[in-house]
Amino acid sequence: MFEHAIQLNDGNSIPAIGFGAMIEPKDTYQAVLDALKNGYRHIDTAASYFNEKEVGQAIKDSGIPREELFVTSKLWIQDYGYEAAQKGLDTSLKNLGLDYLDLYLLHQPYDDVIGAWRGLEKAQKDGKVRSIGVSNMNPNLWKKFIPQFSETPAVNQVEFNPLFQQKELRKLMDQDKVRLEAWYPLGHGNQELLTNPKLETIAKKYGKNVGQVIIRFEYQDGVITLPKSSHPERIKTNLNVFDFQLTPDEMKTIEALDTGKGTFDPESASSEKYLREHLDVHQNG
């Protein structure tokens, strides 16, 4: 159904490139509308982005039939637990103005992860969600939680870009054909990445910018990519990556950029403390 789609282990398909809506609520409506007008059919938001209403309004005003869109949201930690997860989902559906989500994720690996996952499984059986998955699970957390799940996640959304290619994690995920979704796919403005001479050389060859080369690399590597931007021209160019193909040698060149290090450690106590203190979907929403 979707052009340039990736097959998930539950039989559903997902557009390989989506629009990451982790942007300011005041900029969300126009950015999502611009994305949809430029051909995006996959929108990724979350309760903790505090912009589900704006995303939903843009979807409605776009005039695009619901069945032609793929919409993702994520459950925040205050709504973890079996019953709480189902209520959290209902809140997201109400905010988005939708009857169902194409994908729903556990956003962080804290608190009652097992109970929350059971809540997602129930929502999937009830038809409120088509696919379910997790986010920010590194190899240790993957080995801790996934064996306790009755249903295998369809995706794991984690930090991924040429400097941090999650090779150990992908080996674990590949065992169950779980797809990786990339947040910070362009390195969150990391100039070491965006001005890399090897990437600039490849970009010049194809008449593209470095960001387009990176997204193309991720697409060819089987990664679901979620670039975000509120700039109309960048929104447009980030999707314009299907008219060229990197050679095997170029793929190897980019693979060799991996440092094995990211910017976010989900097991860090300081990371968990920061998220708890700064993001409360009940108080701040």
PDB file of C-alpha atoms in Angstrom:
ATOM      1  CA  MET A   1       0.000   0.000   0.000  1.00  0.00           C
ATOM      2  CA  PHE A   2       2.714   2.489   0.952  1.00  0.00           C
ATOM      3  CA  GLU A   3       5.422   3.470  -1.491  1.00  0.00           C
ATOM      4  CA  HIS A   4       8.964   2.695  -0.278  1.00  0.00           C
ATOM      5  CA  ALA A   5       7.638   0.603   2.597  1.00  0.00           C
ATOM      6  CA  ILE A   6       9.345  -1.811   4.975  1.00  0.00           C
ATOM      7  CA  GLN A   7       7.694  -5.026   6.086  1.00  0.00           C
ATOM      8  CA  LEU A   8       7.224  -5.568   9.824  1.00  0.00           C
ATOM      9  CA  ASN A   9       7.289  -8.921  11.601  1.00  0.00           C
ATOM     10  CA  ASP A  10       3.539  -8.734  12.285  1.00  0.00           C
ATOM     11  CA  GLY A  11       2.667  -8.550   8.587  1.00  0.00           C
ATOM     12  CA  ASN A  12       2.016  -4.813   8.479  1.00  0.00           C
ATOM     13  CA  SER A  13       4.066  -2.415   6.382  1.00  0.00           C
ATOM     14  CA  ILE A  14       5.482   0.968   7.358  1.00  0.00           C
ATOM     15  CA  PRO A  15       6.738   3.830   5.165  1.00  0.00           C
ATOM     16  CA  ALA A  16      10.529   3.720   5.331  1.00  0.00           C
ATOM     17  CA  ILE A  17      10.853   7.460   5.901  1.00  0.00           C
ATOM     18  CA  GLY A  18       8.578   9.269   8.312  1.00  0.00           C
ATOM     19  CA  PHE A  19       8.283  12.788   9.601  1.00  0.00           C
ATOM     20  CA  GLY A  20       9.609  13.094  13.151  1.00  0.00           C
ATOM     21  CA  ALA A  21       7.307  15.473  15.007  1.00  0.00           C
ATOM     22  CA  MET A  22       9.478  16.046  18.084  1.00  0.00           C
ATOM     23  CA  ILE A  23       9.221  19.791  17.559  1.00  0.00           C
ATOM     24  CA  GLU A  24       7.738  22.732  19.435  1.00  0.00           C
ATOM     25  CA  PRO A  25       3.927  22.582  19.654  1.00  0.00           C
ATOM     26  CA  LYS A  26       3.690  26.100  18.157  1.00  0.00           C
ATOM     27  CA  ASP A  27       5.536  24.894  15.038  1.00  0.00           C
ATOM     28  CA  THR A  28       3.901  21.477  14.784  1.00  0.00           C
ATOM     29  CA  TYR A  29       0.715  22.168  12.847  1.00  0.00           C
ATOM     30  CA  GLN A  30       2.419  23.915   9.932  1.00  0.00           C
ATOM     31  CA  ALA A  31       5.377  21.532   9.857  1.00  0.00           C
ATOM     32  CA  VAL A  32       3.166  18.428   9.731  1.00  0.00           C
ATOM     33  CA  LEU A  33       0.928  20.043   7.116  1.00  0.00           C
ATOM     34  CA  ASP A  34       4.014  20.883   5.024  1.00  0.00           C
ATOM     35  CA  ALA A  35       5.278  17.320   5.418  1.00  0.00           C
ATOM     36  CA  LEU A  36       1.989  15.838   4.265  1.00  0.00           C
ATOM     37  CA  LYS A  37       1.795  18.226   1.301  1.00  0.00           C
ATOM     38  CA  ASN A  38       5.321  17.177   0.287  1.00  0.00           C
ATOM     39  CA  GLY A  39       4.501  13.484   0.226  1.00  0.00           C
ATOM     40  CA  TYR A  40       5.147  12.166   3.726  1.00  0.00           C
ATOM     41  CA  ARG A  41       2.590   9.573   4.779  1.00  0.00           C
ATOM     42  CA  HIS A  42       4.225   8.509   8.040  1.00  0.00           C
ATOM     43  CA  ILE A  43       3.997  10.866  11.044  1.00  0.00           C
ATOM     44  CA  ASP A  44       5.716  10.072  14.355  1.00  0.00           C
ATOM     45  CA  THR A  45       4.644  11.884  17.530  1.00  0.00           C
ATOM     46  CA  ALA A  46       4.345  11.088  21.264  1.00  0.00           C
ATOM     47  CA  ALA A  47       2.375  12.051  24.350  1.00  0.00           C
ATOM     48  CA  SER A  48       5.526  13.630  25.788  1.00  0.00           C
ATOM     49  CA  TYR A  49       5.934  15.915  22.761  1.00  0.00           C
ATOM     50  CA  PHE A  50       2.769  17.724  23.913  1.00  0.00           C
ATOM     51  CA  ASN A  51       1.692  18.265  20.319  1.00  0.00           C
ATOM     52  CA  GLU A  52      -0.689  15.416  19.498  1.00  0.00           C
ATOM     53  CA  LYS A  53      -3.606  17.852  19.084  1.00  0.00           C
ATOM     54  CA  GLU A  54      -1.626  19.911  16.564  1.00  0.00           C
ATOM     55  CA  VAL A  55      -0.588  16.759  14.689  1.00  0.00           C
ATOM     56  CA  GLY A  56      -4.193  15.588  14.600  1.00  0.00           C
ATOM     57  CA  GLN A  57      -5.453  18.932  13.317  1.00  0.00           C
ATOM     58  CA  ALA A  58      -2.860  18.955  10.526  1.00  0.00           C
ATOM     59  CA  ILE A  59      -3.852  15.425   9.522  1.00  0.00           C
ATOM     60  CA  LYS A  60      -7.505  16.442   9.435  1.00  0.00           C
ATOM     61  CA  ASP A  61      -6.871  19.628   7.474  1.00  0.00           C
ATOM     62  CA  SER A  62      -4.615  17.849   4.952  1.00  0.00           C
ATOM     63  CA  GLY A  63      -7.650  16.099   3.496  1.00  0.00           C
ATOM     64  CA  ILE A  64      -5.660  12.886   3.051  1.00  0.00           C
ATOM     65  CA  PRO A  65      -7.767   9.766   3.744  1.00  0.00           C
ATOM     66  CA  ARG A  66      -6.863   8.098   7.044  1.00  0.00           C
ATOM     67  CA  GLU A  67      -6.117   4.760   5.385  1.00  0.00           C
ATOM     68  CA  GLU A  68      -3.369   6.426   3.338  1.00  0.00           C
ATOM     69  CA  LEU A  69      -1.492   7.543   6.453  1.00  0.00           C
ATOM     70  CA  PHE A  70       0.712   5.803   9.005  1.00  0.00           C
ATOM     71  CA  VAL A  71       0.535   7.469  12.426  1.00  0.00           C
ATOM     72  CA  THR A  72       2.697   6.633  15.439  1.00  0.00           C
ATOM     73  CA  SER A  73       2.507   7.832  19.023  1.00  0.00           C
ATOM     74  CA  LYS A  74       4.174   6.742  22.242  1.00  0.00           C
ATOM     75  CA  LEU A  75       3.141   6.004  25.811  1.00  0.00           C
ATOM     76  CA  TRP A  76       4.908   8.060  28.486  1.00  0.00           C
ATOM     77  CA  ILE A  77       6.118   6.614  31.795  1.00  0.00           C
ATOM     78  CA  GLN A  78       3.382   8.180  33.989  1.00  0.00           C
ATOM     79  CA  ASP A  79       0.929   5.932  32.122  1.00  0.00           C
ATOM     80  CA  TYR A  80       2.794   2.647  32.494  1.00  0.00           C
ATOM     81  CA  GLY A  81       0.931  -0.364  33.845  1.00  0.00           C
ATOM     82  CA  TYR A  82      -1.784  -2.545  32.299  1.00  0.00           C
ATOM     83  CA  GLU A  83      -4.819  -0.336  32.924  1.00  0.00           C
ATOM     84  CA  ALA A  84      -2.939   2.960  32.783  1.00  0.00           C
ATOM     85  CA  ALA A  85      -1.481   2.136  29.375  1.00  0.00           C
ATOM     86  CA  GLN A  86      -4.920   1.662  27.866  1.00  0.00           C
ATOM     87  CA  LYS A  87      -6.081   4.974  29.327  1.00  0.00           C
ATOM     88  CA  GLY A  88      -2.945   6.680  28.025  1.00  0.00           C
ATOM     89  CA  LEU A  89      -3.651   5.352  24.558  1.00  0.00           C
ATOM     90  CA  ASP A  90      -7.257   6.554  24.707  1.00  0.00           C
ATOM     91  CA  THR A  91      -5.999  10.024  25.625  1.00  0.00           C
ATOM     92  CA  SER A  92      -3.616  10.050  22.662  1.00  0.00           C
ATOM     93  CA  LEU A  93      -6.356   8.890  20.291  1.00  0.00           C
ATOM     94  CA  LYS A  94      -8.644  11.641  21.577  1.00  0.00           C
ATOM     95  CA  ASN A  95      -5.929  14.290  21.205  1.00  0.00           C
ATOM     96  CA  LEU A  96      -5.127  13.113  17.675  1.00  0.00           C
ATOM     97  CA  GLY A  97      -8.774  12.791  16.708  1.00  0.00           C
ATOM     98  CA  LEU A  98      -8.185   9.253  15.453  1.00  0.00           C
ATOM     99  CA  ASP A  99      -9.927   5.914  15.935  1.00  0.00           C
ATOM    100  CA  TYR A 100      -6.715   3.888  15.828  1.00  0.00           C
ATOM    101  CA  LEU A 101      -2.930   4.188  15.616  1.00  0.00           C
ATOM    102  CA  ASP A 102      -0.783   2.348  13.106  1.00  0.00           C
ATOM    103  CA  LEU A 103       2.024   2.015  15.654  1.00  0.00           C
ATOM    104  CA  TYR A 104       2.184   2.601  19.397  1.00  0.00           C
ATOM    105  CA  LEU A 105       5.420   2.433  21.383  1.00  0.00           C
ATOM    106  CA  LEU A 106       6.571   2.233  24.979  1.00  0.00           C
ATOM    107  CA  HIS A 107       8.609   5.434  24.995  1.00  0.00           C
ATOM    108  CA  GLN A 108      11.093   4.708  27.814  1.00  0.00           C
ATOM    109  CA  PRO A 109      12.222   1.505  29.589  1.00  0.00           C
ATOM    110  CA  TYR A 110      11.282   2.524  33.141  1.00  0.00           C
ATOM    111  CA  ASP A 111       8.646   1.601  35.755  1.00  0.00           C
ATOM    112  CA  ASP A 112       6.084  -1.119  34.984  1.00  0.00           C
ATOM    113  CA  VAL A 113       7.309  -1.962  31.491  1.00  0.00           C
ATOM    114  CA  ILE A 114       5.790  -5.449  31.553  1.00  0.00           C
ATOM    115  CA  GLY A 115       2.348  -4.231  32.639  1.00  0.00           C
ATOM    116  CA  ALA A 116       2.425  -1.439  30.060  1.00  0.00           C
ATOM    117  CA  TRP A 117       3.357  -3.886  27.321  1.00  0.00           C
ATOM    118  CA  ARG A 118       0.427  -6.112  28.282  1.00  0.00           C
ATOM    119  CA  GLY A 119      -1.758  -3.020  27.938  1.00  0.00           C
ATOM    120  CA  LEU A 120      -0.438  -2.471  24.414  1.00  0.00           C
ATOM    121  CA  GLU A 121      -1.086  -6.109  23.536  1.00  0.00           C
ATOM    122  CA  LYS A 122      -4.683  -5.689  24.715  1.00  0.00           C
ATOM    123  CA  ALA A 123      -5.089  -2.500  22.672  1.00  0.00           C
ATOM    124  CA  GLN A 124      -3.803  -4.306  19.593  1.00  0.00           C
ATOM    125  CA  LYS A 125      -6.296  -7.145  20.075  1.00  0.00           C
ATOM    126  CA  ASP A 126      -9.064  -4.541  20.502  1.00  0.00           C
ATOM    127  CA  GLY A 127      -8.162  -2.920  17.175  1.00  0.00           C
ATOM    128  CA  LYS A 128      -7.035   0.393  18.627  1.00  0.00           C
ATOM    129  CA  VAL A 129      -3.464  -0.197  17.470  1.00  0.00           C
ATOM    130  CA  ARG A 130      -2.215  -2.123  14.458  1.00  0.00           C
ATOM    131  CA  SER A 131       1.421  -2.599  15.452  1.00  0.00           C
ATOM    132  CA  ILE A 132       3.165  -2.249  18.804  1.00  0.00           C
ATOM    133  CA  GLY A 133       6.784  -1.676  19.694  1.00  0.00           C
ATOM    134  CA  VAL A 134       9.316  -0.251  22.094  1.00  0.00           C
ATOM    135  CA  SER A 135      11.766   2.614  22.170  1.00  0.00           C
ATOM    136  CA  ASN A 136      15.151   3.337  23.733  1.00  0.00           C
ATOM    137  CA  MET A 137      15.952  -0.276  24.555  1.00  0.00           C
ATOM    138  CA  ASN A 138      19.692  -0.889  24.341  1.00  0.00           C
ATOM    139  CA  PRO A 139      21.133  -4.439  24.286  1.00  0.00           C
ATOM    140  CA  ASN A 140      20.999  -4.890  28.082  1.00  0.00           C
ATOM    141  CA  LEU A 141      17.423  -3.663  28.336  1.00  0.00           C
ATOM    142  CA  TRP A 142      16.419  -5.711  25.303  1.00  0.00           C
ATOM    143  CA  LYS A 143      17.716  -8.894  26.937  1.00  0.00           C
ATOM    144  CA  LYS A 144      16.015  -7.956  30.205  1.00  0.00           C
ATOM    145  CA  PHE A 145      12.518  -7.166  28.966  1.00  0.00           C
ATOM    146  CA  ILE A 146      11.803  -8.787  25.599  1.00  0.00           C
ATOM    147  CA  PRO A 147      11.933 -12.398  26.872  1.00  0.00           C
ATOM    148  CA  GLN A 148       9.148 -11.434  29.310  1.00  0.00           C
ATOM    149  CA  PHE A 149       6.806 -10.234  26.546  1.00  0.00           C
ATOM    150  CA  SER A 150       4.116 -12.524  25.138  1.00  0.00           C
ATOM    151  CA  GLU A 151       4.218 -10.701  21.783  1.00  0.00           C
ATOM    152  CA  THR A 152       7.427  -9.634  20.060  1.00  0.00           C
ATOM    153  CA  PRO A 153       7.723  -5.905  19.302  1.00  0.00           C
ATOM    154  CA  ALA A 154       7.487  -4.883  15.666  1.00  0.00           C
ATOM    155  CA  VAL A 155      10.048  -2.098  16.093  1.00  0.00           C
ATOM    156  CA  ASN A 156      12.545  -0.612  18.525  1.00  0.00           C
ATOM    157  CA  GLN A 157      12.971   3.137  18.054  1.00  0.00           C
ATOM    158  CA  VAL A 158      16.443   4.194  19.163  1.00  0.00           C
ATOM    159  CA  GLU A 159      19.154   6.712  18.409  1.00  0.00           C
ATOM    160  CA  PHE A 160      20.796   5.802  15.115  1.00  0.00           C
ATOM    161  CA  ASN A 161      22.956   7.586  12.559  1.00  0.00           C
ATOM    162  CA  PRO A 162      26.257   6.868  10.767  1.00  0.00           C
ATOM    163  CA  LEU A 163      28.239   7.691  13.925  1.00  0.00           C
ATOM    164  CA  PHE A 164      26.127   5.346  16.091  1.00  0.00           C
ATOM    165  CA  GLN A 165      24.927   2.332  14.143  1.00  0.00           C
ATOM    166  CA  GLN A 166      23.695   0.106  17.007  1.00  0.00           C
ATOM    167  CA  LYS A 167      25.425  -3.001  15.638  1.00  0.00           C
ATOM    168  CA  GLU A 168      25.169  -5.114  18.800  1.00  0.00           C
ATOM    169  CA  LEU A 169      21.513  -4.220  19.283  1.00  0.00           C
ATOM    170  CA  ARG A 170      20.640  -4.979  15.669  1.00  0.00           C
ATOM    171  CA  LYS A 171      22.054  -8.488  15.960  1.00  0.00           C
ATOM    172  CA  LEU A 172      19.671  -9.135  18.869  1.00  0.00           C
ATOM    173  CA  MET A 173      16.714  -7.597  17.069  1.00  0.00           C
ATOM    174  CA  ASP A 174      17.405  -9.495  13.854  1.00  0.00           C
ATOM    175  CA  GLN A 175      16.750 -12.773  15.672  1.00  0.00           C
ATOM    176  CA  ASP A 176      13.052 -11.847  15.807  1.00  0.00           C
ATOM    177  CA  LYS A 177      12.982  -9.714  12.636  1.00  0.00           C
ATOM    178  CA  VAL A 178      12.370  -6.571  14.693  1.00  0.00           C
ATOM    179  CA  ARG A 179      12.920  -3.382  12.717  1.00  0.00           C
ATOM    180  CA  LEU A 180      15.007  -0.477  13.956  1.00  0.00           C
ATOM    181  CA  GLU A 181      13.529   3.020  13.775  1.00  0.00           C
ATOM    182  CA  ALA A 182      16.026   5.875  13.933  1.00  0.00           C
ATOM    183  CA  TRP A 183      15.654   9.009  16.011  1.00  0.00           C
ATOM    184  CA  TYR A 184      18.417  11.592  15.547  1.00  0.00           C
ATOM    185  CA  PRO A 185      19.005  10.009  12.110  1.00  0.00           C
ATOM    186  CA  LEU A 186      21.017  13.083  11.077  1.00  0.00           C
ATOM    187  CA  GLY A 187      22.967  13.261  14.323  1.00  0.00           C
ATOM    188  CA  HIS A 188      20.929  16.161  15.751  1.00  0.00           C
ATOM    189  CA  GLY A 189      22.957  18.751  13.879  1.00  0.00           C
ATOM    190  CA  ASN A 190      26.326  17.166  14.730  1.00  0.00           C
ATOM    191  CA  GLN A 191      28.789  19.068  12.553  1.00  0.00           C
ATOM    192  CA  GLU A 192      31.330  16.247  12.756  1.00  0.00           C
ATOM    193  CA  LEU A 193      28.791  14.211  10.803  1.00  0.00           C
ATOM    194  CA  LEU A 194      27.220  16.841   8.558  1.00  0.00           C
ATOM    195  CA  THR A 195      30.565  18.221   7.362  1.00  0.00           C
ATOM    196  CA  ASN A 196      32.329  14.867   7.047  1.00  0.00           C
ATOM    197  CA  PRO A 197      34.538  15.085   3.916  1.00  0.00           C
ATOM    198  CA  LYS A 198      33.698  11.544   2.797  1.00  0.00           C
ATOM    199  CA  LEU A 199      29.986  12.258   2.995  1.00  0.00           C
ATOM    200  CA  GLU A 200      30.455  15.594   1.234  1.00  0.00           C
ATOM    201  CA  THR A 201      32.259  13.831  -1.613  1.00  0.00           C
ATOM    202  CA  ILE A 202      29.438  11.333  -2.040  1.00  0.00           C
ATOM    203  CA  ALA A 203      26.838  14.108  -1.864  1.00  0.00           C
ATOM    204  CA  LYS A 204      28.605  16.103  -4.580  1.00  0.00           C
ATOM    205  CA  LYS A 205      28.681  13.050  -6.853  1.00  0.00           C
ATOM    206  CA  TYR A 206      24.892  12.712  -6.744  1.00  0.00           C
ATOM    207  CA  GLY A 207      23.999  16.396  -6.569  1.00  0.00           C
ATOM    208  CA  LYS A 208      22.551  15.921  -3.086  1.00  0.00           C
ATOM    209  CA  ASN A 209      23.229  17.350   0.362  1.00  0.00           C
ATOM    210  CA  VAL A 210      24.888  15.353   3.146  1.00  0.00           C
ATOM    211  CA  GLY A 211      21.601  14.887   4.954  1.00  0.00           C
ATOM    212  CA  GLN A 212      20.091  13.224   1.902  1.00  0.00           C
ATOM    213  CA  VAL A 213      23.082  10.895   1.610  1.00  0.00           C
ATOM    214  CA  ILE A 214      22.696   9.900   5.269  1.00  0.00           C
ATOM    215  CA  ILE A 215      18.963   9.221   4.913  1.00  0.00           C
ATOM    216  CA  ARG A 216      19.611   7.216   1.750  1.00  0.00           C
ATOM    217  CA  PHE A 217      22.251   5.167   3.594  1.00  0.00           C
ATOM    218  CA  GLU A 218      19.790   4.410   6.367  1.00  0.00           C
ATOM    219  CA  TYR A 219      17.079   3.485   3.896  1.00  0.00           C
ATOM    220  CA  GLN A 220      19.377   1.086   2.037  1.00  0.00           C
ATOM    221  CA  ASP A 221      20.451  -0.380   5.385  1.00  0.00           C
ATOM    222  CA  GLY A 222      16.841  -1.296   6.173  1.00  0.00           C
ATOM    223  CA  VAL A 223      16.382   1.323   8.881  1.00  0.00           C
ATOM    224  CA  ILE A 224      13.087   3.213   9.289  1.00  0.00           C
ATOM    225  CA  THR A 225      14.182   6.843   9.366  1.00  0.00           C
ATOM    226  CA  LEU A 226      12.464   9.766  11.092  1.00  0.00           C
ATOM    227  CA  PRO A 227      14.114  13.074  10.153  1.00  0.00           C
ATOM    228  CA  LYS A 228      12.564  16.099  11.826  1.00  0.00           C
ATOM    229  CA  SER A 229      12.507  19.733  10.785  1.00  0.00           C
ATOM    230  CA  SER A 230      10.265  22.767  10.869  1.00  0.00           C
ATOM    231  CA  HIS A 231      11.903  24.294   7.777  1.00  0.00           C
ATOM    232  CA  PRO A 232       9.793  23.772   4.614  1.00  0.00           C
ATOM    233  CA  GLU A 233      12.724  23.276   2.249  1.00  0.00           C
ATOM    234  CA  ARG A 234      14.470  20.791   4.549  1.00  0.00           C
ATOM    235  CA  ILE A 235      11.210  18.901   5.072  1.00  0.00           C
ATOM    236  CA  LYS A 236      11.005  18.552   1.292  1.00  0.00           C
ATOM    237  CA  THR A 237      14.623  17.575   0.604  1.00  0.00           C
ATOM    238  CA  ASN A 238      14.745  14.997   3.420  1.00  0.00           C
ATOM    239  CA  LEU A 239      12.207  12.909   1.501  1.00  0.00           C
ATOM    240  CA  ASN A 240      13.862  13.395  -1.873  1.00  0.00           C
ATOM    241  CA  VAL A 241      16.217  10.417  -1.625  1.00  0.00           C
ATOM    242  CA  PHE A 242      14.671   7.834  -3.927  1.00  0.00           C
ATOM    243  CA  ASP A 243      16.223   8.992  -7.210  1.00  0.00           C
ATOM    244  CA  PHE A 244      19.757   7.754  -6.516  1.00  0.00           C
ATOM    245  CA  GLN A 245      21.413   4.669  -5.024  1.00  0.00           C
ATOM    246  CA  LEU A 246      24.626   4.343  -3.063  1.00  0.00           C
ATOM    247  CA  THR A 247      27.121   1.782  -4.320  1.00  0.00           C
ATOM    248  CA  PRO A 248      28.293  -1.100  -2.090  1.00  0.00           C
ATOM    249  CA  ASP A 249      31.633   0.689  -1.625  1.00  0.00           C
ATOM    250  CA  GLU A 250      29.869   3.902  -0.598  1.00  0.00           C
ATOM    251  CA  MET A 251      27.756   1.954   1.873  1.00  0.00           C
ATOM    252  CA  LYS A 252      30.958   0.463   3.361  1.00  0.00           C
ATOM    253  CA  THR A 253      32.536   3.916   3.564  1.00  0.00           C
ATOM    254  CA  ILE A 254      29.601   5.188   5.629  1.00  0.00           C
ATOM    255  CA  GLU A 255      29.456   2.016   7.732  1.00  0.00           C
ATOM    256  CA  ALA A 256      33.095   2.653   8.679  1.00  0.00           C
ATOM    257  CA  LEU A 257      32.125   5.979  10.311  1.00  0.00           C
ATOM    258  CA  ASP A 258      30.520   4.158  13.248  1.00  0.00           C
ATOM    259  CA  THR A 259      31.968   5.150  16.643  1.00  0.00           C
ATOM    260  CA  GLY A 260      29.658   2.938  18.701  1.00  0.00           C
ATOM    261  CA  LYS A 261      28.741   5.928  20.863  1.00  0.00           C
ATOM    262  CA  GLY A 262      25.486   7.868  21.099  1.00  0.00           C
ATOM    263  CA  THR A 263      24.224  10.886  23.017  1.00  0.00           C
ATOM    264  CA  PHE A 264      21.643   9.135  25.205  1.00  0.00           C
ATOM    265  CA  ASP A 265      22.115   6.246  27.640  1.00  0.00           C
ATOM    266  CA  PRO A 266      18.707   4.855  28.704  1.00  0.00           C
ATOM    267  CA  GLU A 267      20.349   2.986  31.590  1.00  0.00           C
ATOM    268  CA  SER A 268      21.840   6.143  33.065  1.00  0.00           C
ATOM    269  CA  ALA A 269      20.305   7.236  36.364  1.00  0.00           C
ATOM    270  CA  SER A 270      20.800  10.866  35.368  1.00  0.00           C
ATOM    271  CA  SER A 271      18.893  10.324  32.114  1.00  0.00           C
ATOM    272  CA  GLU A 272      15.981   8.764  33.945  1.00  0.00           C
ATOM    273  CA  LYS A 273      16.014  11.498  36.605  1.00  0.00           C
ATOM    274  CA  TYR A 274      15.978  14.248  33.982  1.00  0.00           C
ATOM    275  CA  LEU A 275      13.072  12.711  32.059  1.00  0.00           C
ATOM    276  CA  ARG A 276      11.010  12.244  35.213  1.00  0.00           C
ATOM    277  CA  GLU A 277      11.602  15.801  36.403  1.00  0.00           C
ATOM    278  CA  HIS A 278      11.071  17.576  33.089  1.00  0.00           C
ATOM    279  CA  LEU A 279       8.347  15.577  31.350  1.00  0.00           C
ATOM    280  CA  ASP A 280       5.046  14.875  33.062  1.00  0.00           C
ATOM    281  CA  VAL A 281       2.221  14.349  30.576  1.00  0.00           C
ATOM    282  CA  HIS A 282      -0.380  14.853  33.300  1.00  0.00           C
ATOM    283  CA  GLN A 283       0.936  18.108  34.789  1.00  0.00           C
ATOM    284  CA  ASN A 284       2.466  19.649  31.674  1.00  0.00           C
ATOM    285  CA  GLY A 285      -0.045  18.461  29.135  1.00  0.00           C
TER     286      GLY A 285
END
